[in-house]
């Protein structure tokens, strides 16, 4: 059974750096096709993808936040860490981490790979305020 | 503003069939599969549909997904009160080089 749990500070001051940890179980982040993504949701607003790290250490970032984000993994500890610099009140949100996996399909005579985030953590709420 | 476009709201009465549309472009829906998530009040999103039309185990067959060109849709038949939630479409985008979400559709069961 795959589980993920986010942890980090609940209150951060503007301009500070936020460090969030996703601790997971039930899968290995060194397995082919596996990844962990971070997504956030401001109060009453839509989901927003932030970053993704793959089993092979390939890293992707939301273009609008790329300069402020860093994602790393510690396979031995089953953890993924997201760092966000220069926090602002608009960064107030619930932050989720999610397990990303790869599947294989067959359509129109061709095999193809697809990805999906199938299991999410419960999220951690971060408030940015002085 | 979200990369994928969804109607902000939808509604139906118990037993009805409702459809939620998701519109994108050639760099996202036109090139990749679409996944759908259900977010109940106060809860984390839950995977509802993956690979355009596949259901994870445990998801009722009342939920179905489809994709055509640069659009996708989620259909819910036999609407139930517990289906009241916000539904999001998600796919990969070549320009973003990452996941993109729709703005979410709040479904109300009247």
mmCIF file of C-alpha atoms in Angstrom:
data_model
loop_
_atom_site.group_PDB
_atom_site.id
_atom_site.type_symbol
_atom_site.label_atom_id
_atom_site.label_comp_id
_atom_site.label_asym_id
_atom_site.label_seq_id
_atom_site.Cartn_x
_atom_site.Cartn_y
_atom_site.Cartn_z
ATOM 1 C CA UNK A 1 0.000 0.000 0.000
ATOM 2 C CA UNK A 2 1.423 3.348 -1.064
ATOM 3 C CA UNK A 3 1.255 6.213 1.410
ATOM 4 C CA UNK A 4 2.731 9.686 1.422
ATOM 5 C CA UNK A 5 2.849 12.278 4.157
ATOM 6 C CA UNK A 6 3.827 15.914 3.908
ATOM 7 C CA UNK A 7 5.526 17.731 6.750
ATOM 8 C CA UNK A 8 6.919 21.176 7.349
ATOM 9 C CA UNK A 9 6.214 24.486 9.075
ATOM 10 C CA UNK A 10 2.659 25.737 9.249
ATOM 11 C CA UNK A 11 3.641 29.406 9.450
ATOM 12 C CA UNK A 12 6.385 31.119 7.508
ATOM 13 C CA UNK A 13 7.306 34.790 7.347
ATOM 14 C CA UNK A 14 7.490 36.661 4.039
ATOM 15 C CA UNK A 15 10.878 36.431 2.295
ATOM 16 C CA UNK A 16 11.756 33.290 4.237
ATOM 17 C CA UNK A 17 12.524 29.893 2.719
ATOM 18 C CA UNK A 18 10.053 27.015 3.014
ATOM 19 C CA UNK A 19 11.250 23.442 3.268
ATOM 20 C CA UNK A 20 8.678 20.682 2.894
ATOM 21 C CA UNK A 21 9.346 16.984 3.256
ATOM 22 C CA UNK A 22 7.361 14.173 1.691
ATOM 23 C CA UNK A 23 7.908 10.880 3.479
ATOM 24 C CA UNK A 24 6.556 7.886 1.626
ATOM 25 C CA UNK A 25 6.211 4.146 1.912
ATOM 26 C CA UNK A 26 5.059 1.305 -0.285
ATOM 27 C CA UNK A 27 7.259 2.110 -3.262
ATOM 28 C CA UNK A 28 10.855 2.792 -4.189
ATOM 29 C CA UNK A 29 11.882 6.025 -5.852
ATOM 30 C CA UNK A 30 14.633 4.125 -7.619
ATOM 31 C CA UNK A 31 12.114 1.971 -9.507
ATOM 32 C CA UNK A 32 11.845 2.598 -13.241
ATOM 33 C CA UNK A 33 9.047 5.023 -14.145
ATOM 34 C CA UNK A 34 8.316 6.207 -10.611
ATOM 35 C CA UNK A 35 8.280 9.813 -9.477
ATOM 36 C CA UNK A 36 7.055 12.138 -6.751
ATOM 37 C CA UNK A 37 5.299 15.391 -7.534
ATOM 38 C CA UNK A 38 4.420 18.455 -5.476
ATOM 39 C CA UNK A 39 1.132 20.267 -6.009
ATOM 40 C CA UNK A 40 -0.386 23.138 -4.072
ATOM 41 C CA UNK A 41 -3.836 24.597 -3.611
ATOM 42 C CA UNK A 42 -4.424 28.125 -2.288
ATOM 43 C CA UNK A 43 -7.570 28.446 -0.175
ATOM 44 C CA UNK A 44 -10.637 28.177 -2.388
ATOM 45 C CA UNK A 45 -8.569 27.950 -5.553
ATOM 46 C CA UNK A 46 -7.497 25.345 -8.068
ATOM 47 C CA UNK A 47 -4.673 22.845 -7.888
ATOM 48 C CA UNK A 48 -1.290 23.970 -9.210
ATOM 49 C CA UNK A 49 1.576 21.649 -10.101
ATOM 50 C CA UNK A 50 4.932 22.759 -8.683
ATOM 51 C CA UNK A 51 7.645 20.178 -9.273
ATOM 52 C CA UNK A 52 8.357 16.561 -10.123
ATOM 53 C CA UNK A 53 11.344 14.313 -9.546
ATOM 54 C CA UNK A 54 11.767 11.001 -11.324
ATOM 55 C CA UNK A 55 13.495 7.755 -10.383
ATOM 56 C CA UNK A 56 16.457 8.712 -12.560
ATOM 57 C CA UNK A 57 16.766 12.117 -10.821
ATOM 58 C CA UNK A 58 15.190 13.951 -13.750
ATOM 59 C CA UNK A 59 13.620 17.093 -12.285
ATOM 60 C CA UNK A 60 10.867 19.294 -13.683
ATOM 61 C CA UNK A 61 9.572 22.602 -12.367
ATOM 62 C CA UNK A 62 6.622 24.841 -13.007
ATOM 63 C CA UNK A 63 8.018 27.566 -15.282
ATOM 64 C CA UNK A 64 6.385 30.324 -13.237
ATOM 65 C CA UNK A 65 8.117 29.160 -10.034
ATOM 66 C CA UNK A 66 11.263 27.536 -11.357
ATOM 67 C CA UNK A 67 13.641 30.176 -10.010
ATOM 68 C CA UNK A 68 12.326 29.649 -6.478
ATOM 69 C CA UNK A 69 12.004 25.867 -6.310
ATOM 70 C CA UNK A 70 14.382 23.007 -5.665
ATOM 71 C CA UNK A 71 13.327 19.372 -5.460
ATOM 72 C CA UNK A 72 15.584 16.606 -4.195
ATOM 73 C CA UNK A 73 15.218 12.987 -3.204
ATOM 74 C CA UNK A 74 16.780 10.747 -0.595
ATOM 75 C CA UNK A 75 16.047 7.251 -1.750
ATOM 76 C CA UNK A 76 17.516 5.642 1.367
ATOM 77 C CA UNK A 77 15.184 7.638 3.610
ATOM 78 C CA UNK A 78 12.171 7.403 1.265
ATOM 79 C CA UNK A 79 11.872 11.165 1.256
ATOM 80 C CA UNK A 80 11.481 13.962 -1.259
ATOM 81 C CA UNK A 81 12.196 17.526 -0.200
ATOM 82 C CA UNK A 82 10.834 20.669 -1.829
ATOM 83 C CA UNK A 83 12.421 24.021 -1.075
ATOM 84 C CA UNK A 84 10.764 27.282 -2.014
ATOM 85 C CA UNK A 85 12.581 30.553 -1.521
ATOM 86 C CA UNK A 86 11.394 34.117 -1.007
ATOM 87 C CA UNK A 87 7.938 33.268 0.323
ATOM 88 C CA UNK A 88 5.060 35.694 -0.172
ATOM 89 C CA UNK A 89 1.533 35.695 1.279
ATOM 90 C CA UNK A 90 0.244 34.470 -2.113
ATOM 91 C CA UNK A 91 2.143 31.229 -1.427
ATOM 92 C CA UNK A 92 -0.294 30.454 1.372
ATOM 93 C CA UNK A 93 -1.753 27.093 0.391
ATOM 94 C CA UNK A 94 -2.142 23.435 1.145
ATOM 95 C CA UNK A 95 0.844 21.601 -0.275
ATOM 96 C CA UNK A 96 0.460 18.018 -1.477
ATOM 97 C CA UNK A 97 2.953 15.420 -2.601
ATOM 98 C CA UNK A 98 1.845 12.620 -4.884
ATOM 99 C CA UNK A 99 3.209 9.336 -6.238
ATOM 100 C CA UNK A 100 3.651 9.406 -9.991
ATOM 101 C CA UNK A 101 3.745 6.197 -11.963
ATOM 102 C CA UNK A 102 4.053 5.062 -15.535
ATOM 103 C CA UNK A 103 1.694 2.767 -17.313
ATOM 104 C CA UNK A 104 1.768 1.108 -20.706
ATOM 105 C CA UNK A 105 -1.108 1.145 -23.125
ATOM 106 C CA UNK A 106 -1.872 -0.101 -26.596
ATOM 107 C CA UNK A 107 -3.866 1.928 -29.042
ATOM 108 C CA UNK A 108 -4.163 1.998 -32.808
ATOM 109 C CA UNK A 109 -1.546 -0.712 -33.175
ATOM 110 C CA UNK A 110 1.048 1.109 -31.075
ATOM 111 C CA UNK A 111 2.317 0.710 -27.578
ATOM 112 C CA UNK A 112 2.733 3.893 -25.582
ATOM 113 C CA UNK A 113 3.640 5.015 -22.076
ATOM 114 C CA UNK A 114 1.490 7.265 -19.960
ATOM 115 C CA UNK A 115 1.949 8.866 -16.555
ATOM 116 C CA UNK A 116 -0.431 9.617 -13.743
ATOM 117 C CA UNK A 117 -0.372 10.707 -10.110
ATOM 118 C CA UNK A 118 -2.282 7.933 -8.435
ATOM 119 C CA UNK A 119 -1.800 8.388 -4.695
ATOM 120 C CA UNK A 120 -1.686 11.691 -2.861
ATOM 121 C CA UNK A 121 -0.771 12.658 0.656
ATOM 122 C CA UNK A 122 -3.295 14.437 2.846
ATOM 123 C CA UNK A 123 -1.498 17.740 2.403
ATOM 124 C CA UNK A 124 0.059 20.236 4.760
ATOM 125 C CA UNK A 125 -1.197 23.777 5.170
ATOM 126 C CA UNK A 126 1.334 26.584 5.005
ATOM 127 C CA UNK A 127 0.489 30.174 5.889
ATOM 128 C CA UNK A 128 2.801 32.981 4.877
ATOM 129 C CA UNK A 129 2.346 35.939 7.169
ATOM 130 C CA UNK A 130 4.390 38.332 9.216
ATOM 131 C CA UNK B 1 -5.476 31.240 -15.402
ATOM 132 C CA UNK B 2 -5.330 27.500 -15.965
ATOM 133 C CA UNK B 3 -3.799 25.934 -19.069
ATOM 134 C CA UNK B 4 -6.759 23.553 -19.361
ATOM 135 C CA UNK B 5 -10.253 25.022 -19.509
ATOM 136 C CA UNK B 6 -13.133 23.588 -17.527
ATOM 137 C CA UNK B 7 -16.553 25.043 -16.758
ATOM 138 C CA UNK B 8 -16.514 26.398 -13.204
ATOM 139 C CA UNK B 9 -19.727 24.638 -12.272
ATOM 140 C CA UNK B 10 -22.081 21.839 -13.233
ATOM 141 C CA UNK B 11 -25.200 20.451 -11.657
ATOM 142 C CA UNK B 12 -27.722 17.664 -11.905
ATOM 143 C CA UNK B 13 -30.407 15.866 -9.998
ATOM 144 C CA UNK B 14 -29.986 12.405 -8.484
ATOM 145 C CA UNK B 15 -29.989 9.721 -11.142
ATOM 146 C CA UNK B 16 -29.128 12.108 -13.954
ATOM 147 C CA UNK B 17 -26.089 11.986 -16.198
ATOM 148 C CA UNK B 18 -23.742 14.947 -16.235
ATOM 149 C CA UNK B 19 -20.726 15.676 -18.372
ATOM 150 C CA UNK B 20 -17.742 17.869 -17.572
ATOM 151 C CA UNK B 21 -15.610 19.111 -20.433
ATOM 152 C CA UNK B 22 -11.901 19.891 -20.447
ATOM 153 C CA UNK B 23 -10.332 21.812 -23.298
ATOM 154 C CA UNK B 24 -6.646 22.140 -24.075
ATOM 155 C CA UNK B 25 -4.289 22.379 -27.006
ATOM 156 C CA UNK B 26 -1.965 20.340 -29.177
ATOM 157 C CA UNK B 27 0.856 20.633 -26.647
ATOM 158 C CA UNK B 28 -1.136 18.970 -23.890
ATOM 159 C CA UNK B 29 -4.394 17.085 -24.438
ATOM 160 C CA UNK B 30 -3.635 16.734 -28.126
ATOM 161 C CA UNK B 31 -0.452 14.826 -27.317
ATOM 162 C CA UNK B 32 -0.982 13.109 -23.975
ATOM 163 C CA UNK B 33 -3.524 11.148 -22.005
ATOM 164 C CA UNK B 34 -5.879 12.910 -19.632
ATOM 165 C CA UNK B 35 -6.417 12.012 -15.987
ATOM 166 C CA UNK B 36 -9.323 13.127 -13.830
ATOM 167 C CA UNK B 37 -9.416 13.747 -10.092
ATOM 168 C CA UNK B 38 -12.244 14.117 -7.632
ATOM 169 C CA UNK B 39 -11.747 16.376 -4.630
ATOM 170 C CA UNK B 40 -14.316 16.062 -1.892
ATOM 171 C CA UNK B 41 -14.652 18.947 0.580
ATOM 172 C CA UNK B 42 -11.642 19.123 2.880
ATOM 173 C CA UNK B 43 -9.934 16.122 1.294
ATOM 174 C CA UNK B 44 -6.983 15.473 -0.980
ATOM 175 C CA UNK B 45 -7.680 14.827 -4.658
ATOM 176 C CA UNK B 46 -8.427 11.240 -5.588
ATOM 177 C CA UNK B 47 -7.602 9.673 -8.949
ATOM 178 C CA UNK B 48 -10.850 8.974 -10.770
ATOM 179 C CA UNK B 49 -9.824 8.304 -14.373
ATOM 180 C CA UNK B 50 -6.383 7.723 -15.905
ATOM 181 C CA UNK B 51 -5.254 7.146 -19.489
ATOM 182 C CA UNK B 52 -8.329 9.010 -20.758
ATOM 183 C CA UNK B 53 -10.835 6.340 -19.820
ATOM 184 C CA UNK B 54 -9.388 3.835 -17.362
ATOM 185 C CA UNK B 55 -10.794 3.553 -13.860
ATOM 186 C CA UNK B 56 -8.633 2.630 -10.869
ATOM 187 C CA UNK B 57 -9.957 -0.272 -8.870
ATOM 188 C CA UNK B 58 -12.709 0.843 -6.545
ATOM 189 C CA UNK B 59 -14.013 3.643 -8.758
ATOM 190 C CA UNK B 60 -17.617 2.914 -9.760
ATOM 191 C CA UNK B 61 -18.351 2.386 -13.437
ATOM 192 C CA UNK B 62 -20.759 5.330 -13.196
ATOM 193 C CA UNK B 63 -17.654 7.395 -13.908
ATOM 194 C CA UNK B 64 -16.299 7.351 -17.439
ATOM 195 C CA UNK B 65 -13.828 9.413 -19.420
ATOM 196 C CA UNK B 66 -13.146 10.087 -23.049
ATOM 197 C CA UNK B 67 -10.841 12.147 -25.219
ATOM 198 C CA UNK B 68 -11.043 13.479 -28.724
ATOM 199 C CA UNK B 69 -8.484 15.772 -30.274
ATOM 200 C CA UNK B 70 -7.677 18.571 -27.850
ATOM 201 C CA UNK B 71 -10.687 17.981 -25.611
ATOM 202 C CA UNK B 72 -11.627 15.477 -22.965
ATOM 203 C CA UNK B 73 -14.697 14.850 -20.924
ATOM 204 C CA UNK B 74 -15.776 13.166 -17.740
ATOM 205 C CA UNK B 75 -19.235 11.676 -17.530
ATOM 206 C CA UNK B 76 -21.030 10.716 -14.361
ATOM 207 C CA UNK B 77 -24.175 8.674 -14.724
ATOM 208 C CA UNK B 78 -26.696 7.804 -12.024
ATOM 209 C CA UNK B 79 -25.718 10.940 -10.136
ATOM 210 C CA UNK B 80 -25.582 10.551 -6.361
ATOM 211 C CA UNK B 81 -25.382 13.110 -3.576
ATOM 212 C CA UNK B 82 -21.910 11.869 -2.630
ATOM 213 C CA UNK B 83 -20.676 12.893 -6.070
ATOM 214 C CA UNK B 84 -20.761 16.526 -4.955
ATOM 215 C CA UNK B 85 -17.141 17.538 -5.320
ATOM 216 C CA UNK B 86 -14.718 19.482 -7.466
ATOM 217 C CA UNK B 87 -13.419 17.647 -10.518
ATOM 218 C CA UNK B 88 -10.073 18.399 -12.165
ATOM 219 C CA UNK B 89 -8.632 17.317 -15.476
ATOM 220 C CA UNK B 90 -4.844 16.941 -15.667
ATOM 221 C CA UNK B 91 -2.396 16.131 -18.413
ATOM 222 C CA UNK B 92 1.228 16.631 -19.405
ATOM 223 C CA UNK B 93 2.227 19.675 -21.418
ATOM 224 C CA UNK B 94 5.222 19.908 -23.733
ATOM 225 C CA UNK B 95 5.577 23.685 -23.371
ATOM 226 C CA UNK B 96 5.421 23.592 -19.570
ATOM 227 C CA UNK B 97 7.372 20.335 -19.554
ATOM 228 C CA UNK B 98 5.218 19.338 -16.610
ATOM 229 C CA UNK B 99 1.710 18.645 -15.430
ATOM 230 C CA UNK B 100 -1.076 21.113 -16.149
ATOM 231 C CA UNK B 101 -4.411 21.256 -14.397
ATOM 232 C CA UNK B 102 -7.819 22.505 -15.320
ATOM 233 C CA UNK B 103 -9.392 25.141 -13.121
ATOM 234 C CA UNK B 104 -11.766 22.618 -11.621
ATOM 235 C CA UNK B 105 -15.511 22.104 -11.963
ATOM 236 C CA UNK B 106 -17.685 22.213 -8.869
ATOM 237 C CA UNK B 107 -20.459 19.653 -9.231
ATOM 238 C CA UNK B 108 -23.666 20.258 -7.320
ATOM 239 C CA UNK B 109 -26.297 17.560 -6.898
ATOM 240 C CA UNK B 110 -29.613 19.368 -6.651
#
